[in-house]
Amino acid sequence: MRVHSRNRRTGPTATCGGGHTAVVGQRLSPCGAAMSRSPVSGLCAWLAGLGAAVALPAAWAQAPAVPVAKVASASASAPAAVLTAQPVIQINQLGFPPGAAKWAVVPTIGSSRPTSGGEPVGQPGGGKPRTIGRRFEVLDDRTGQVVLRGALGAPALWAPAQIEVQLADLSALKTPGRYRVQVPGVGSSAVFRIAADAYLPLSAAAIRAFYFNRASLALTPALAGVYARPAGHADTQVRLHASAVGPERREGSVIDSPKGWYDAGDYNKYIVNSGISVYTLLAAYEHYPALFQSLTVGLPESGNGVPDLLNEALWNIDWMLTMQDPADGGVYHKLTNLKFDGVVMPDRADAERYVVQKSTAATLDFAAVMATASRVLAPFDAQSPGRSSRLLKAAQAAWAWAKAHPDAVYRQPPDVVTGEYGDDKLDDEFAWAAAELYITTRDDRFYQAMAPASTAATVPAWGDVKGLAWVSLAQHRAALTPAADRALIESRLRTLGDELVGRWRHSAWRVSMQAKDFDWGSNSTVLNQALMLIQAARLAPAGSPARKDALDAAQSLFDYVMGRNPLGLSMVTGFGSVSPMHPHHRPSQADGVAAPIPGFIVGGANPGQQDKSDCPVPYPASAPALSYLDHFCSYASNEVAINWNAPLVYVSAALQALNAPPKKGTR
């Protein structure tokens, strides 16, 4: 979201065991008894508590989350040294479960990549004759002993970054430990970890990122540590914008619309983006319930009998319900200020708030989410009697409104300049809402309303949700009514999966991303491609080549956002050896803490560079996969968003679950 830049204030850091850091007082100290009275003790306690909850050492054994050396201001003179700070050999900096496919990317010495000015910048060794590596070796980081040797693949150019690279396949290495890849004459990778629970801490932190973006709630030191803050935006006195009038509500009337998540780097709340975000979390639980039932991440509601992932989703579901007009079932598009807030903490953002225009897209996204939530939350009705029924009734009322208003496209009023989430192609929203209502109600009329014969499966995005319909239908295919075409359901996902696997297999970087896929929020495209590959893997027989290929291709995409990219950067704050320090996220910028809130994935490389006129420094490069700037000014490449974090939760958990040793009676 577009705002004026302001430099981050920095502060001293304190180290939580294992290299984790946080800002406290005026001194650097380890977590432990000495920190028991400090503001950071709550954060350190959460790290330790999470370690116990997921059977990890208290300090988290993976690479340091926020190395002290990386704490620096987002000044105009040195905002983004990431292109020169990365290791030479790129790998998933978080690591791997033992059974996962494991790849590293090795540059050929003397290859080059373009800068923003079009002139090439050499890889390490630039200016020397082109040198091709022959073999790689993997070293135990503790002993320095070589534990694996292998031949590098043939050099090939990856067009999105204009870099020539070779691939190293480390998949034979399955022994838990800490390792690094080395190619003589080229260099080394970051240290990575192999562990049975490699991704659980990330999954937990990605869920907690939603907690840190909650509206209407004070974040306490006990749960938020140094990121504690007063409540922002009670949203109990929200006005109806002139565009939002209804049968019984007039311009200026007031409604109560608390809770929900701040959408991204700004403080507004949007139904369209909430739709895909909440659904993805609900689908993660529906697909992998055992994992999430055992994962306690540290929320105010933890221990209430509802898994924490669902507790977090409910915070936004409760808000979404307030956005439905009870008189007619239509749903307001967003709850917003008229203009974006300045760079202040949530409690200091006090502009008047409005609900704006009912739209068909918002109403259908709402219907899909409520139908999904009705069935996913049904086993937990004891905690809120009648909730499942209320959610389904809300979904049905929304569907009825959308059918009566099939083309109520959101048009931004002249006095509103916050995020638009405009969408004038609504067949995908109709298909998704119909599919979810069909699954939950078993009413064949909804299956027919989906128009399955003419609905393709595509990689999901907030403006294209038809792929989600197929994800849900495939999950429930064994229990659908005879009206459903099970062969078609499976074919849709397998066809998309085969296309993505084909791209992965022929990619020099071994990812299915192409140059055209690098756009605003490209990291979410990476993760949603992985999500759809996982659906294809789940449909394939256990042990089959098709299942292995789809799962390996999904793993490669996850590796990409966790550091196996040409930037050499883990794209998730607080995870990996080098990660973003200056995301476009108001609380992370305004809180006075040097390290950003952990667990947020940033938008990623975006050659559109729509923010370059607002940034005091240029992007370091213009190639599609390199067009990224770690500066608060960069809302086009470095913002965070709930719909980007949701697939991070799904994919990290799915790869954790699907790579676990098989148990009797499970897939």
XYZ file of C-alpha atoms in Angstrom:
667
model
C 0.000 0.000 0.000
C 1.321 3.395 -0.970
C 2.676 5.568 1.842
C 5.469 8.031 2.418
C 8.730 6.492 3.548
C 10.174 7.023 6.987
C 13.453 5.596 8.225
C 13.276 2.826 10.809
C 14.445 3.680 14.290
C 17.000 1.201 15.497
C 17.881 0.025 18.949
C 20.204 -2.323 20.818
C 19.518 -6.032 20.682
C 19.339 -8.891 23.117
C 20.133 -12.437 22.131
C 17.711 -15.249 22.826
C 19.559 -18.557 22.853
C 20.595 -19.977 19.494
C 21.269 -16.588 17.954
C 17.748 -15.106 18.132
C 17.787 -11.420 18.941
C 15.413 -8.784 20.197
C 15.711 -5.181 21.283
C 15.759 -4.437 24.990
C 16.955 -1.555 27.125
C 20.452 -0.437 26.200
C 22.433 -3.665 26.383
C 23.079 -6.978 24.675
C 22.277 -9.921 26.920
C 21.335 -13.565 26.530
C 17.920 -14.883 27.373
C 17.872 -16.518 30.757
C 17.846 -15.510 34.387
C 19.552 -12.215 33.636
C 16.667 -11.255 31.359
C 13.850 -12.295 33.664
C 12.776 -8.714 34.356
C 13.379 -7.327 30.892
C 10.755 -6.539 28.258
C 12.192 -9.239 26.025
C 11.648 -12.046 28.522
C 8.147 -12.706 27.207
C 9.438 -13.173 23.673
C 12.232 -15.450 24.839
C 9.718 -17.422 26.892
C 7.580 -17.871 23.811
C 10.576 -19.120 21.821
C 11.339 -21.605 24.566
C 7.697 -22.602 24.901
C 7.372 -23.172 21.171
C 10.493 -25.300 21.238
C 8.891 -27.521 23.845
C 5.556 -27.622 22.015
C 7.139 -28.905 18.811
C 9.806 -31.069 20.450
C 12.692 -28.789 19.468
C 15.509 -27.431 21.612
C 14.367 -24.353 23.464
C 16.527 -22.057 21.361
C 15.406 -23.425 17.967
C 18.295 -25.198 16.325
C 17.991 -23.699 12.858
C 20.030 -20.794 11.535
C 19.892 -17.548 13.564
C 16.669 -15.642 13.129
C 17.983 -12.084 13.297
C 21.779 -11.964 13.401
C 23.097 -8.949 15.300
C 25.222 -8.041 12.298
C 22.118 -7.544 10.172
C 20.487 -4.973 12.465
C 20.874 -1.733 10.546
C 18.778 1.299 9.769
C 16.806 1.591 6.578
C 18.724 4.706 5.634
C 18.843 6.040 2.110
C 22.581 5.382 1.985
C 22.494 1.659 2.811
C 19.031 0.162 2.797
C 19.527 -3.059 0.939
C 22.883 -4.769 0.783
C 21.239 -8.130 0.329
C 22.616 -8.668 -3.175
C 26.185 -8.636 -1.880
C 25.570 -10.224 1.533
C 24.257 -13.563 0.336
C 26.228 -16.812 0.215
C 27.536 -17.792 -3.210
C 25.662 -21.120 -3.315
C 21.925 -20.817 -2.744
C 19.923 -23.288 -0.669
C 16.877 -23.406 1.595
C 18.384 -21.652 4.608
C 15.912 -23.255 6.978
C 16.737 -26.799 5.934
C 14.800 -29.966 5.152
C 12.978 -32.943 6.625
C 15.131 -36.052 6.088
C 13.006 -37.482 3.274
C 12.574 -34.259 1.293
C 14.202 -33.531 -2.055
C 17.190 -31.254 -1.481
C 18.715 -29.021 -4.127
C 21.311 -26.260 -4.140
C 21.983 -23.778 -6.940
C 25.599 -23.009 -7.887
C 26.511 -20.052 -10.127
C 29.038 -20.564 -12.884
C 31.916 -18.236 -12.123
C 32.045 -15.380 -14.587
C 28.332 -15.473 -15.393
C 26.538 -12.184 -14.892
C 23.236 -10.613 -14.070
C 21.835 -7.227 -15.134
C 21.486 -4.263 -12.811
C 18.807 -1.598 -12.952
C 20.975 0.286 -15.432
C 21.256 -2.662 -17.763
C 24.978 -3.224 -17.243
C 26.029 -6.656 -15.985
C 27.246 -7.218 -12.464
C 29.479 -10.263 -12.234
C 28.805 -13.073 -9.854
C 31.676 -13.704 -7.452
C 34.709 -13.875 -9.663
C 33.174 -11.515 -12.239
C 35.613 -10.438 -14.917
C 37.418 -13.781 -14.849
C 37.032 -16.412 -17.566
C 33.848 -18.427 -17.196
C 34.503 -21.406 -14.916
C 32.199 -24.414 -14.656
C 32.173 -26.412 -11.433
C 32.411 -30.188 -11.707
C 31.594 -31.584 -8.285
C 30.092 -30.483 -4.999
C 30.532 -31.690 -1.457
C 28.441 -31.402 1.676
C 30.262 -30.786 4.950
C 29.116 -31.451 8.488
C 29.125 -27.959 9.972
C 30.307 -29.180 13.368
C 33.170 -31.454 12.325
C 34.032 -30.113 8.872
C 33.998 -33.646 7.507
C 32.676 -34.325 4.019
C 29.480 -36.403 4.266
C 28.368 -36.370 0.621
C 29.973 -35.777 -2.760
C 28.293 -35.534 -6.120
C 28.484 -34.239 -9.671
C 27.009 -30.867 -10.567
C 24.478 -30.656 -13.356
C 25.215 -29.044 -16.689
C 25.269 -25.232 -16.692
C 22.099 -23.536 -17.931
C 20.766 -19.991 -18.072
C 17.758 -19.109 -15.910
C 16.064 -16.339 -17.864
C 14.137 -14.616 -15.022
C 17.456 -13.659 -13.394
C 19.744 -13.872 -16.440
C 22.139 -16.031 -14.431
C 23.853 -19.217 -15.562
C 23.776 -21.870 -12.863
C 24.346 -25.539 -12.082
C 22.280 -27.760 -9.809
C 23.489 -29.908 -6.935
C 21.179 -32.725 -5.807
C 21.704 -33.453 -2.099
C 18.637 -35.650 -1.686
C 20.681 -38.680 -0.675
C 21.636 -36.898 2.555
C 19.037 -37.835 5.168
C 20.941 -37.878 8.487
C 19.803 -35.160 10.907
C 22.399 -32.478 11.498
C 23.718 -29.102 10.360
C 25.492 -28.891 7.021
C 26.781 -26.624 4.279
C 27.410 -27.168 0.575
C 30.798 -26.363 -0.896
C 32.136 -26.264 -4.459
C 35.917 -25.936 -4.698
C 36.853 -22.709 -6.402
C 33.313 -21.328 -6.175
C 32.286 -20.993 -2.508
C 29.842 -22.250 0.094
C 26.174 -22.141 1.014
C 24.551 -20.974 4.207
C 24.394 -23.565 6.960
C 21.185 -25.589 6.739
C 19.532 -28.130 9.008
C 18.104 -31.599 8.402
C 15.558 -32.508 11.061
C 12.286 -34.382 11.337
C 10.545 -31.217 12.537
C 12.384 -28.778 10.285
C 9.377 -26.591 9.395
C 7.254 -26.594 12.549
C 8.800 -23.419 14.034
C 8.188 -21.580 10.768
C 4.583 -22.798 10.579
C 4.017 -21.582 14.134
C 5.609 -18.193 13.495
C 3.650 -17.741 10.259
C 0.422 -18.322 12.213
C 1.557 -15.917 14.931
C 2.155 -13.251 12.300
C -1.647 -13.036 12.005
C -1.841 -12.512 15.779
C 0.614 -9.624 15.461
C -1.682 -8.086 12.824
C -4.862 -8.325 14.910
C -7.047 -5.272 15.190
C -8.976 -4.430 18.375
C -6.595 -6.297 20.701
C -3.740 -5.291 22.972
C -0.693 -7.516 22.433
C 0.749 -8.323 25.846
C 4.439 -8.678 26.784
C 3.731 -12.232 27.923
C 2.788 -13.239 24.372
C 4.342 -10.566 22.169
C 7.570 -9.751 24.017
C 9.181 -6.588 22.677
C 6.458 -6.367 20.065
C 3.786 -5.770 22.701
C 1.527 -2.816 21.911
C -1.770 -1.255 22.954
C -4.946 -2.193 21.124
C -5.635 -0.395 17.890
C -8.911 0.196 16.075
C -11.695 -0.967 18.363
C -13.973 -0.436 15.329
C -17.067 -0.202 17.490
C -18.164 3.081 15.880
C -17.786 2.496 12.154
C -19.767 4.726 9.819
C -21.607 3.738 6.660
C -20.105 5.395 3.630
C -22.559 6.870 1.152
C -21.794 3.940 -1.168
C -22.852 1.406 1.480
C -26.451 2.372 2.208
C -28.952 -0.483 2.400
C -32.596 -1.283 3.102
C -32.373 -0.245 6.749
C -28.999 1.497 6.993
C -28.422 5.064 5.870
C -25.313 7.125 5.180
C -23.518 8.010 8.406
C -25.236 5.351 10.522
C -22.905 3.484 12.846
C -22.187 -0.237 13.068
C -20.033 -2.368 15.361
C -17.301 -4.207 13.398
C -14.412 -5.177 15.707
C -11.673 -7.807 15.409
C -10.183 -8.953 12.112
C -6.652 -8.638 10.777
C -4.924 -5.625 9.356
C -4.649 -6.587 5.723
C -1.027 -5.842 4.980
C 1.327 -2.992 5.828
C -1.684 -0.738 6.378
C -4.473 -0.771 8.993
C -7.525 -1.423 6.832
C -9.581 -4.627 6.579
C -10.761 -6.056 3.276
C -13.259 -8.887 2.722
C -11.924 -9.980 -0.679
C -8.397 -10.548 0.605
C -9.706 -12.026 3.833
C -11.586 -14.594 1.753
C -8.617 -16.407 0.239
C -6.567 -15.908 3.418
C -9.045 -17.456 5.843
C -9.891 -20.242 3.406
C -6.231 -21.215 3.028
C -5.866 -21.516 6.801
C -9.070 -23.548 7.069
C -7.920 -25.810 4.232
C -4.586 -26.330 5.984
C -6.451 -27.575 9.048
C -8.915 -29.656 7.019
C -6.060 -31.386 5.156
C -3.627 -31.841 8.063
C -5.681 -31.868 11.270
C -3.281 -34.014 13.296
C -0.405 -31.612 12.771
C -2.403 -28.552 13.794
C -4.138 -30.230 16.707
C -0.724 -30.710 18.288
C 0.732 -27.313 17.359
C 0.326 -24.714 20.108
C 1.737 -21.391 18.974
C 0.998 -19.073 21.898
C -2.253 -17.148 21.429
C -4.564 -15.564 24.015
C -7.039 -18.384 23.261
C -4.520 -21.259 23.488
C -5.851 -24.122 25.589
C -9.541 -23.371 24.980
C -10.209 -26.703 23.282
C -9.865 -25.316 19.750
C -6.598 -25.773 17.800
C -4.605 -22.555 17.592
C -4.776 -22.341 13.806
C -8.573 -22.271 14.039
C -8.466 -19.854 16.972
C -6.527 -17.445 14.787
C -8.835 -17.911 11.812
C -11.832 -17.240 14.063
C -10.496 -13.786 14.940
C -11.037 -12.773 11.331
C -14.175 -14.849 10.756
C -15.840 -13.030 13.659
C -15.045 -9.708 12.006
C -16.216 -10.872 8.581
C -19.626 -11.753 10.039
C -20.077 -8.122 11.126
C -19.599 -7.005 7.522
C -22.814 -8.665 6.347
C -25.914 -6.497 6.240
C -28.485 -8.537 8.212
C -31.303 -6.940 6.243
C -30.370 -8.397 2.860
C -27.275 -10.658 3.158
C -24.963 -8.416 1.106
C -21.408 -7.907 2.341
C -19.445 -4.655 2.466
C -16.267 -4.688 0.407
C -13.989 -3.220 3.074
C -13.668 -1.402 6.378
C -11.258 1.475 5.918
C -10.096 5.000 6.520
C -10.679 7.360 3.629
C -6.881 7.598 3.248
C -3.952 5.507 4.416
C -2.600 6.172 7.893
C 0.853 7.592 8.474
C 3.669 5.440 9.789
C 2.395 5.139 13.349
C 1.475 2.337 15.701
C -2.131 1.089 15.523
C -3.288 2.873 18.680
C -2.070 6.186 17.224
C -4.041 5.730 14.002
C -7.335 7.400 14.893
C -8.899 8.471 11.600
C -12.631 7.859 11.219
C -13.460 4.442 9.780
C -16.084 3.485 7.202
C -17.609 0.417 5.614
C -17.761 0.896 1.865
C -20.067 -0.492 -0.863
C -21.431 -4.004 -0.978
C -19.886 -5.939 -3.854
C -20.565 -9.268 -5.527
C -16.932 -10.349 -5.196
C -16.834 -9.647 -1.469
C -20.208 -11.300 -0.897
C -19.243 -14.476 -2.767
C -15.851 -14.711 -1.067
C -17.699 -14.339 2.232
C -20.166 -17.080 1.246
C -17.327 -19.466 0.345
C -15.468 -18.850 3.600
C -18.547 -19.188 5.794
C -19.620 -22.430 4.109
C -16.098 -23.801 4.608
C -15.904 -22.595 8.196
C -19.284 -24.126 8.969
C -18.024 -27.641 8.269
C -14.446 -27.190 9.551
C -15.591 -25.708 12.864
C -18.539 -28.073 13.362
C -16.572 -30.415 15.666
C -15.956 -27.450 17.976
C -19.547 -26.299 18.405
C -19.330 -27.109 22.110
C -17.096 -24.055 22.511
C -19.711 -21.885 20.773
C -23.083 -23.657 20.513
C -24.850 -23.105 17.221
C -21.859 -21.469 15.534
C -21.690 -23.900 12.633
C -25.354 -23.350 11.813
C -24.988 -19.569 12.024
C -22.038 -19.639 9.639
C -23.941 -21.689 7.095
C -26.979 -19.408 7.278
C -24.703 -16.420 6.699
C -23.199 -18.172 3.657
C -26.641 -18.955 2.219
C -27.857 -15.385 2.719
C -24.748 -14.073 0.978
C -25.271 -16.451 -1.946
C -28.865 -15.272 -2.334
C -27.739 -11.630 -2.416
C -25.029 -12.362 -4.979
C -27.498 -14.191 -7.225
C -29.767 -11.153 -7.059
C -26.825 -8.777 -7.666
C -24.536 -10.730 -10.031
C -22.632 -7.725 -11.331
C -22.215 -5.389 -8.355
C -18.559 -4.680 -9.186
C -16.686 -2.631 -6.622
C -15.935 0.888 -7.825
C -13.700 3.005 -5.640
C -15.566 6.127 -4.461
C -13.716 9.376 -5.252
C -13.090 10.164 -1.586
C -11.617 6.712 -0.755
C -7.991 6.111 -1.733
C -7.082 2.950 0.172
C -6.650 -0.523 -1.347
C -9.230 -1.322 -4.008
C -9.196 -5.102 -4.563
C -11.272 -4.424 -7.639
C -12.407 -7.410 -9.700
C -14.851 -7.358 -12.607
C -14.540 -11.062 -13.516
C -16.819 -12.877 -11.114
C -17.304 -16.337 -12.607
C -14.502 -17.672 -10.390
C -16.101 -16.302 -7.227
C -19.452 -17.830 -8.200
C -17.775 -21.190 -8.860
C -15.862 -21.196 -5.580
C -18.836 -20.177 -3.420
C -21.057 -22.744 -5.160
C -18.496 -25.519 -4.597
C -18.147 -24.796 -0.891
C -21.911 -24.606 -0.409
C -22.323 -27.870 -2.319
C -19.772 -29.692 -0.157
C -21.272 -28.403 3.085
C -24.970 -28.751 2.217
C -24.803 -31.672 -0.270
C -27.353 -29.788 -2.375
C -26.746 -30.740 -6.023
C -28.038 -27.399 -7.246
C -24.860 -25.778 -5.985
C -22.665 -28.248 -7.880
C -24.508 -27.390 -11.056
C -24.227 -23.666 -10.288
C -20.465 -24.102 -10.196
C -20.524 -24.958 -13.949
C -17.736 -27.526 -13.493
C -17.379 -28.368 -17.189
C -16.350 -24.779 -17.968
C -14.384 -24.030 -14.777
C -10.637 -24.546 -15.028
C -8.185 -25.140 -12.196
C -5.685 -22.296 -11.917
C -3.088 -21.154 -9.400
C -5.051 -19.230 -6.743
C -4.807 -15.495 -6.150
C -7.204 -13.060 -4.506
C -8.611 -12.151 -7.919
C -8.760 -15.734 -9.253
C -10.230 -18.201 -6.760
C -11.638 -20.934 -9.002
C -8.704 -23.212 -8.183
C -9.886 -23.260 -4.561
C -13.141 -24.894 -5.646
C -11.211 -27.872 -7.043
C -9.015 -28.085 -3.940
C -12.086 -28.496 -1.729
C -13.888 -30.853 -4.100
C -10.816 -33.097 -4.265
C -10.491 -33.127 -0.481
C -14.098 -34.340 -0.145
C -14.373 -36.355 -3.368
C -15.108 -39.646 -1.589
C -18.133 -38.186 0.208
C -19.733 -36.141 -2.579
C -23.167 -36.892 -4.004
C -23.487 -38.836 -7.280
C -23.916 -35.524 -9.129
C -20.196 -34.806 -8.791
C -17.848 -35.950 -11.542
C -14.953 -37.381 -9.531
C -12.887 -38.094 -12.630
C -13.208 -34.448 -13.689
C -12.256 -33.227 -10.215
C -9.078 -35.285 -10.193
C -8.281 -34.443 -13.814
C -8.455 -30.694 -13.186
C -5.820 -30.822 -10.445
C -3.620 -33.393 -12.160
C -3.567 -31.364 -15.382
C -2.450 -28.242 -13.553
C 0.047 -30.263 -11.533
C 1.507 -31.823 -14.687
C 1.947 -28.389 -16.238
C 3.804 -27.091 -13.179
C 5.921 -30.241 -12.908
C 6.896 -29.844 -16.554
C 8.079 -26.295 -15.940
C 9.980 -27.431 -12.838
C 11.689 -30.276 -14.662
C 12.959 -28.023 -17.474
C 13.930 -25.036 -15.315
C 17.602 -24.194 -14.859
C 16.734 -23.098 -11.313
C 14.503 -26.146 -10.826
C 11.346 -24.110 -10.090
C 8.085 -23.761 -11.999
C 8.193 -19.945 -11.862
C 8.571 -18.189 -15.211
C 9.447 -14.563 -15.937
C 5.761 -13.654 -16.345
C 5.024 -14.943 -12.828
C 7.112 -12.217 -11.208
C 4.636 -9.494 -10.373
C 3.226 -7.810 -7.277
C 3.315 -10.433 -4.512
C 5.413 -12.884 -6.535
C 6.287 -14.862 -3.402
C 2.616 -15.701 -2.973
C 2.577 -16.969 -6.559
C 5.524 -19.190 -5.659
C 3.680 -20.565 -2.633
C 0.327 -20.979 -4.356
C 1.989 -22.906 -7.176
C 3.423 -25.122 -4.443
C -0.009 -25.452 -2.853
C -1.510 -26.697 -6.119
C 1.365 -29.114 -6.696
C 0.683 -30.510 -3.240
C -2.921 -31.172 -4.289
C -1.643 -33.143 -7.283
C 0.721 -35.082 -5.015
C -2.098 -35.934 -2.621
C -4.138 -37.394 -5.492
C -1.311 -39.628 -6.724
C -0.761 -43.135 -5.323
C 1.744 -43.402 -2.479
C 5.203 -44.193 -3.808
C 4.324 -43.340 -7.410
C 6.628 -41.250 -9.629
C 3.785 -38.757 -10.116
C 3.490 -38.182 -6.386
C 7.245 -37.812 -5.979
C 7.564 -35.355 -8.870
C 4.712 -33.142 -7.666
C 6.000 -33.137 -4.089
C 9.596 -32.469 -5.185
C 8.415 -29.567 -7.364
C 6.465 -28.120 -4.414
C 9.526 -28.502 -2.190
C 11.625 -26.608 -4.741
C 9.210 -23.678 -4.668
C 9.283 -23.602 -0.875
C 13.088 -23.725 -1.053
C 12.919 -20.690 -3.331
C 11.228 -18.423 -0.794
C 13.437 -19.773 1.999
C 16.678 -18.723 0.334
C 17.298 -20.784 -2.802
C 16.703 -17.742 -4.963
C 19.106 -15.456 -6.862
C 18.883 -12.836 -4.091
C 20.249 -15.335 -1.567
C 17.603 -14.111 0.829
C 15.100 -15.962 2.978
C 11.952 -13.997 2.230
C 10.470 -14.563 5.711
C 11.332 -12.110 8.468
C 13.353 -13.679 11.261
C 14.086 -16.972 9.475
C 17.244 -17.988 7.656
C 20.762 -16.611 7.682
C 19.798 -13.475 5.705
C 16.215 -12.195 5.779
C 14.347 -8.894 5.212
C 15.035 -6.230 7.809
C 12.833 -3.387 6.547
C 9.444 -4.733 5.407
C 6.710 -2.310 4.425
C 4.731 -2.967 7.601
C 3.703 -0.084 9.806
C 4.058 -1.809 13.197
C 7.499 -3.171 12.302
C 8.557 0.302 11.192
C 7.009 2.378 13.969
C 7.633 0.203 17.049
C 11.206 1.326 17.744
C 12.463 -2.261 17.566
C 15.292 -2.866 15.118
C 14.285 -6.367 14.116
C 10.980 -6.685 12.246
C 8.207 -8.859 13.661
C 9.154 -12.439 12.730
C 7.118 -14.786 10.575
C 5.990 -12.471 7.757
C 6.800 -13.278 4.141
C 7.429 -10.185 2.020
C 5.976 -9.679 -1.446
C 9.132 -10.465 -3.409
C 10.694 -9.539 -6.722
C 8.494 -7.304 -8.852
C 9.881 -5.832 -12.082
C 6.959 -3.407 -12.201
C 8.703 -1.330 -9.493
C 5.512 0.700 -8.998
C 7.043 2.404 -5.960
C 10.351 3.548 -7.459
C 9.307 7.202 -7.553
C 8.601 7.028 -3.798
C 11.906 5.393 -2.839
C 15.064 7.368 -1.977
C 17.255 4.630 -3.458
C 16.985 2.675 -6.723
C 16.229 -0.997 -7.067
C 19.556 -2.857 -7.389
C 18.383 -4.729 -10.497
C 15.552 -4.875 -13.012
C 15.546 -8.544 -14.077
C 12.224 -10.119 -13.039
C 13.641 -12.368 -10.294
C 16.065 -9.710 -8.993
C 13.789 -6.658 -8.862
C 13.542 -6.435 -5.073
C 14.385 -3.740 -2.535
C 14.667 -4.352 1.215
C 13.533 -0.856 2.172
C 10.387 0.325 3.944
C 9.598 2.514 0.937
C 9.097 -0.533 -1.265
C 5.444 -1.394 -0.993
C 5.698 -3.045 -4.422
C 8.305 -5.644 -3.407
C 8.682 -5.571 0.395
C 5.182 -5.275 1.872
C 3.576 -8.049 3.881
C -0.012 -9.275 3.425
C -2.342 -11.812 4.985
C -2.977 -13.573 1.663
C 0.787 -14.080 1.281
C 1.258 -15.479 4.780
C -1.639 -17.919 4.509
C -0.004 -20.135 1.844
C 3.228 -19.946 3.854
C 1.326 -21.611 6.696
C -0.221 -24.189 4.359
C 2.896 -25.126 2.384
C 5.305 -25.292 5.328
C 2.875 -27.503 7.257
C 2.034 -29.696 4.255
C 5.696 -30.363 3.463
C 6.273 -31.134 7.129
C 3.351 -33.575 7.197
C 3.908 -35.203 3.801
C 7.603 -35.786 4.453
C 6.973 -37.355 7.855
C 7.706 -41.083 8.181
C 4.555 -43.016 7.194
C 2.326 -44.256 9.984
C -0.034 -47.192 9.855
C -3.473 -46.198 8.602
C -2.411 -42.842 7.095
C -1.672 -41.666 3.573
